[in-house]
Tab-separated table of C-alpha atoms in Angstrom:
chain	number	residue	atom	x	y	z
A	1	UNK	CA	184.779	133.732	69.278
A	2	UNK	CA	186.301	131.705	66.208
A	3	UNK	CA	188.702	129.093	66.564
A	4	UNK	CA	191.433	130.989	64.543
A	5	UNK	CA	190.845	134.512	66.785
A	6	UNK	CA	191.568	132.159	70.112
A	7	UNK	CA	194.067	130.553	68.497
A	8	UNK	CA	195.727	133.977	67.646
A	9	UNK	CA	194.951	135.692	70.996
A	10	UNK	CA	196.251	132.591	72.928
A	11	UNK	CA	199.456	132.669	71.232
A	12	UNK	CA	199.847	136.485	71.969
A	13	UNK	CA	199.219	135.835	75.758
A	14	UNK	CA	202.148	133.269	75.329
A	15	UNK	CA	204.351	136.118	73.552
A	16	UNK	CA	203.684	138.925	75.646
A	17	UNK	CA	204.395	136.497	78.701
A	18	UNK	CA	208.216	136.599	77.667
A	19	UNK	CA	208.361	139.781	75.863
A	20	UNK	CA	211.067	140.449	78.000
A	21	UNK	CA	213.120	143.593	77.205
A	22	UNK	CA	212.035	143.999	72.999
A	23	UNK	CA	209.601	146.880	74.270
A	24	UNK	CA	212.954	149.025	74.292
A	25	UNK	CA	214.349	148.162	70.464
A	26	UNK	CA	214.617	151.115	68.897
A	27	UNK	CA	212.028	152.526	66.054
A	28	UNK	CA	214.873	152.178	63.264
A	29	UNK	CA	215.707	148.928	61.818
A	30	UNK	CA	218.889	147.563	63.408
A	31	UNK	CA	220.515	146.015	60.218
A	32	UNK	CA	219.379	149.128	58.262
A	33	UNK	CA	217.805	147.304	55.095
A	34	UNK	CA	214.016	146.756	54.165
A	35	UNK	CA	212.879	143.559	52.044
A	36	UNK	CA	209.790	144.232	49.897
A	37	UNK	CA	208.485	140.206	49.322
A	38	UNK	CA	204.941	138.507	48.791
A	39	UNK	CA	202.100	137.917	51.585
A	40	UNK	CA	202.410	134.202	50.421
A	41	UNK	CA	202.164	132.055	53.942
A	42	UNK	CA	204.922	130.027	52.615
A	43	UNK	CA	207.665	132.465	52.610
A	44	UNK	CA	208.983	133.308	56.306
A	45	UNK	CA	211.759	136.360	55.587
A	46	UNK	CA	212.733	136.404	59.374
A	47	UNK	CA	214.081	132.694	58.697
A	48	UNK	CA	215.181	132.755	55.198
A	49	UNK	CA	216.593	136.060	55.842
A	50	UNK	CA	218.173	135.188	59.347
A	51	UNK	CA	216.714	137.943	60.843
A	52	UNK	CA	215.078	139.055	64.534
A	53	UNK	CA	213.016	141.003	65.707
A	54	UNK	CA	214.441	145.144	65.206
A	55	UNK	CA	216.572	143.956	62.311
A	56	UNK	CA	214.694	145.056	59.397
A	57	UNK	CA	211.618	146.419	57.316
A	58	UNK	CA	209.419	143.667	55.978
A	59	UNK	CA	207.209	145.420	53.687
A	60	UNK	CA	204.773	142.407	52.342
A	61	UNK	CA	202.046	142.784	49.195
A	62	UNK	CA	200.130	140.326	46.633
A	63	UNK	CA	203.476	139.446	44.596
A	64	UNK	CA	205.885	141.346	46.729
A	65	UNK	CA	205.129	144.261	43.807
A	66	UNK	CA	206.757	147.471	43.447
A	67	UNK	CA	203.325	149.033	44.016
A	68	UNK	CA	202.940	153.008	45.298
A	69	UNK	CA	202.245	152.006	48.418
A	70	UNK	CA	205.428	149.627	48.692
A	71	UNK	CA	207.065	152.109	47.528
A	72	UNK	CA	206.027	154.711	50.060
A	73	UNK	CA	207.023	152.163	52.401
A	74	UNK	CA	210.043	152.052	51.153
A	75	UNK	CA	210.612	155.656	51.075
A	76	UNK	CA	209.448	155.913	54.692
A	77	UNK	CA	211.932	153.378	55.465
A	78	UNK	CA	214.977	155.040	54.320
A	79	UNK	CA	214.281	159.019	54.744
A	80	UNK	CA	212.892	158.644	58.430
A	81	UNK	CA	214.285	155.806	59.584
A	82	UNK	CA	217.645	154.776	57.551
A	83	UNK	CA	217.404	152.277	55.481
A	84	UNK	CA	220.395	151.651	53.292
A	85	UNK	CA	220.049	149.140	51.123
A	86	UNK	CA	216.520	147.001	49.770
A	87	UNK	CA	215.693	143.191	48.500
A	88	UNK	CA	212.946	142.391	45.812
A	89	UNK	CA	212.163	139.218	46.866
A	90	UNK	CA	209.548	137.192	44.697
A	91	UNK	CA	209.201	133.639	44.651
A	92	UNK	CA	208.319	130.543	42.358
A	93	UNK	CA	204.755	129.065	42.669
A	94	UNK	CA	203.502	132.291	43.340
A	95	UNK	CA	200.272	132.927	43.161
A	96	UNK	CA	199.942	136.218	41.227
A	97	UNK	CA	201.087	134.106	38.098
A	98	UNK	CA	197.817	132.034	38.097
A	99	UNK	CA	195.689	134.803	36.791
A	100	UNK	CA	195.443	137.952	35.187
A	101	UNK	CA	194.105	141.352	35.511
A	102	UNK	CA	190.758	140.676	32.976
A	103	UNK	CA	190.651	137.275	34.966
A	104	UNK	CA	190.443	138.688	38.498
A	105	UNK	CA	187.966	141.486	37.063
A	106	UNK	CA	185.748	139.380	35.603
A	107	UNK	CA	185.498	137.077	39.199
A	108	UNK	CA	184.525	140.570	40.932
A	109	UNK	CA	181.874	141.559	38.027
A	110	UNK	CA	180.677	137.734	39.130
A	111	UNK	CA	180.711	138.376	42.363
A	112	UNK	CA	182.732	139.178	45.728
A	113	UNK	CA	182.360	135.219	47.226
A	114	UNK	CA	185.707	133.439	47.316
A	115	UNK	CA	186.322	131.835	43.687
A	116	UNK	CA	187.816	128.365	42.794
A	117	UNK	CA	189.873	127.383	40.665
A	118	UNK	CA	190.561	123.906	38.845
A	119	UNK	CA	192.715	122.250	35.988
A	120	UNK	CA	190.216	124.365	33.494
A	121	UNK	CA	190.728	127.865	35.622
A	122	UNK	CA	189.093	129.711	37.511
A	123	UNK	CA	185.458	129.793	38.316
A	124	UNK	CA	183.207	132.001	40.321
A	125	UNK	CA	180.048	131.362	41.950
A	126	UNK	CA	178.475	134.343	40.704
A	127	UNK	CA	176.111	134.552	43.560
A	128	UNK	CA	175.341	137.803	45.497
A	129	UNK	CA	176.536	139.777	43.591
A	130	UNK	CA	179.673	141.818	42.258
A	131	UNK	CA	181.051	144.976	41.512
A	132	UNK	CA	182.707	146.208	38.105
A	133	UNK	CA	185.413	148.433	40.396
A	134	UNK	CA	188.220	145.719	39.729
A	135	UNK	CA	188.085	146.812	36.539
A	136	UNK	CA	190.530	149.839	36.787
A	137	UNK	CA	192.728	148.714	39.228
A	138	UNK	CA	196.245	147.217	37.891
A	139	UNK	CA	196.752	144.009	39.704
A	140	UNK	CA	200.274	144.095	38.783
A	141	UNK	CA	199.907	139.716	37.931
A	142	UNK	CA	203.102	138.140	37.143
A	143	UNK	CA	203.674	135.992	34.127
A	144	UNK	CA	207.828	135.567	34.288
A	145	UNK	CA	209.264	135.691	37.859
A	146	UNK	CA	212.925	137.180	36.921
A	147	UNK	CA	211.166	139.992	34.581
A	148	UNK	CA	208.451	140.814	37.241
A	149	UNK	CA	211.611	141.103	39.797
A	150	UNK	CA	213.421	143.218	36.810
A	151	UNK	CA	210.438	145.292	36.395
A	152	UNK	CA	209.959	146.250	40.114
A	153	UNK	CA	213.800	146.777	40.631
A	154	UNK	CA	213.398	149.670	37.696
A	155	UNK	CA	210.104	151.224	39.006
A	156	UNK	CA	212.033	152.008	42.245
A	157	UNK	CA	215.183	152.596	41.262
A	158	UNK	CA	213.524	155.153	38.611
A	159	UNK	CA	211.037	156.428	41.301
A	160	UNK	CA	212.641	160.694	41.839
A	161	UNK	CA	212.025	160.219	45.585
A	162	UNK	CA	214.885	157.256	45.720
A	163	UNK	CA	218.470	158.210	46.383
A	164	UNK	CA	220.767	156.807	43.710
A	165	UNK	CA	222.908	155.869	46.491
A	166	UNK	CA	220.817	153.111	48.084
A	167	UNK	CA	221.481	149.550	46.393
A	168	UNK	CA	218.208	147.577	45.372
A	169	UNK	CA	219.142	144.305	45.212
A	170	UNK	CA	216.503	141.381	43.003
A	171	UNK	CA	216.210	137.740	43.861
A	172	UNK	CA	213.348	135.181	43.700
A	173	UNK	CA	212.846	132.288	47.057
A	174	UNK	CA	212.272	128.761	45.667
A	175	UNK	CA	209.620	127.683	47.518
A	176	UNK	CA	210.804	124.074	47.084
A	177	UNK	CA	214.539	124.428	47.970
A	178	UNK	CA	214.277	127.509	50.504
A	179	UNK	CA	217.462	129.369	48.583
A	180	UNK	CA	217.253	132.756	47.491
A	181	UNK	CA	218.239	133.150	43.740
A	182	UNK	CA	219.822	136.320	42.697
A	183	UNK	CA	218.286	137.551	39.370
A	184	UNK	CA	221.505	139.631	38.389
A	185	UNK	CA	220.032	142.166	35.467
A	186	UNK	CA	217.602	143.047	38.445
A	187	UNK	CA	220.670	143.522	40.888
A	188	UNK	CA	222.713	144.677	38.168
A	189	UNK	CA	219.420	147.906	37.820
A	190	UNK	CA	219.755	148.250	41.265
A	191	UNK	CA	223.120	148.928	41.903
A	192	UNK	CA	224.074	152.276	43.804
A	193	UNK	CA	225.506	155.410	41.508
């Protein structure tokens, strides 16, 4: 057994010891809003958004990208289960905005190890192996944080299964400062007809 899966399992033990009456919250989200953000390890939504568990939908993705499947999830969220309103959240030092789609395609082609990168970029060890599939997948890679937000804001506000009545509001998390910063022509694409 790895350090990190005792390390997780322990700390379930410890939850499920005082889960206490949170196996009766209903299936809906409480507050009745979803936040689409990034995976990054850095960004906690339940604290930056004040939030507990049965409040909302956390829908989380390389980027926190407007991608189908977020936006299935998002979808899901309101026509089963009642969302009313939605965040973009992105955030500064992200990730997604240190490569791009030819880069990460090229690391594949290299091979599938983990790559590394340095002041000069990044570099693969192009042992074992790779595969050309990455290729024709759009990695959706950021290269402006308030026009990425922009961008997502209009792919779901222009998807025909959203309601025009649901607000989608757009806002990047400084990863230095902990604020949420509103990006208003996202907001402003996002507001409810």
């Amino acid at each position: 057994m790895s350090k990190i899966l005792k390390e997780v399992t322990s700390a379930n033990a410890d939850y499920a010891a005082d889960f206490g009456d949170k196996g009766n919250l209903p299936m809906p989200p409480g507050r009745q809003f979803a936040i689409l953000t990034c995976m990054d390890a850095r960004l906690d939504p339940a604290k930056y958004a004040g939030l507990a568990e049965g409040d909302a939908h956390v829908i989380r993705n390389a980027g926190g990208r407007a991608s189908d499947d977020a936006i299935r999830s998002l979808v899901i969220s309101y026509k089963l289960l009642g969302t009313k309103e939605w965040f973009v959240i992105h955030h500064t030092d992200c990730g997604m905005e240190t490569f791009t789609t030819e880069i990460i395609s090229d690391l594949l082609s290299g091979s599938l190890k983990t790559a590394s990168v340095d002041a000069s970029g990044w570099h693969d060890s192009n042992a074992g192996g790779g595969t050309t599939d990455g290729k024709y997948i759009n990695w959706l890679t950021i290269s402006d944080q308030g026009k990425s937000v922009l961008e997502d804001v209009q792919r779901i506000r222009s998807n025909s299964m959203v309601p025009s009545d649901i607000p989608i509001y757009g806002y990047i998390y400084d990863c230095k400062t902990g604020n949420l910063m509103e990006v208003p022509e996202a907001t402003e694409a996002g507001e409810a007809s």
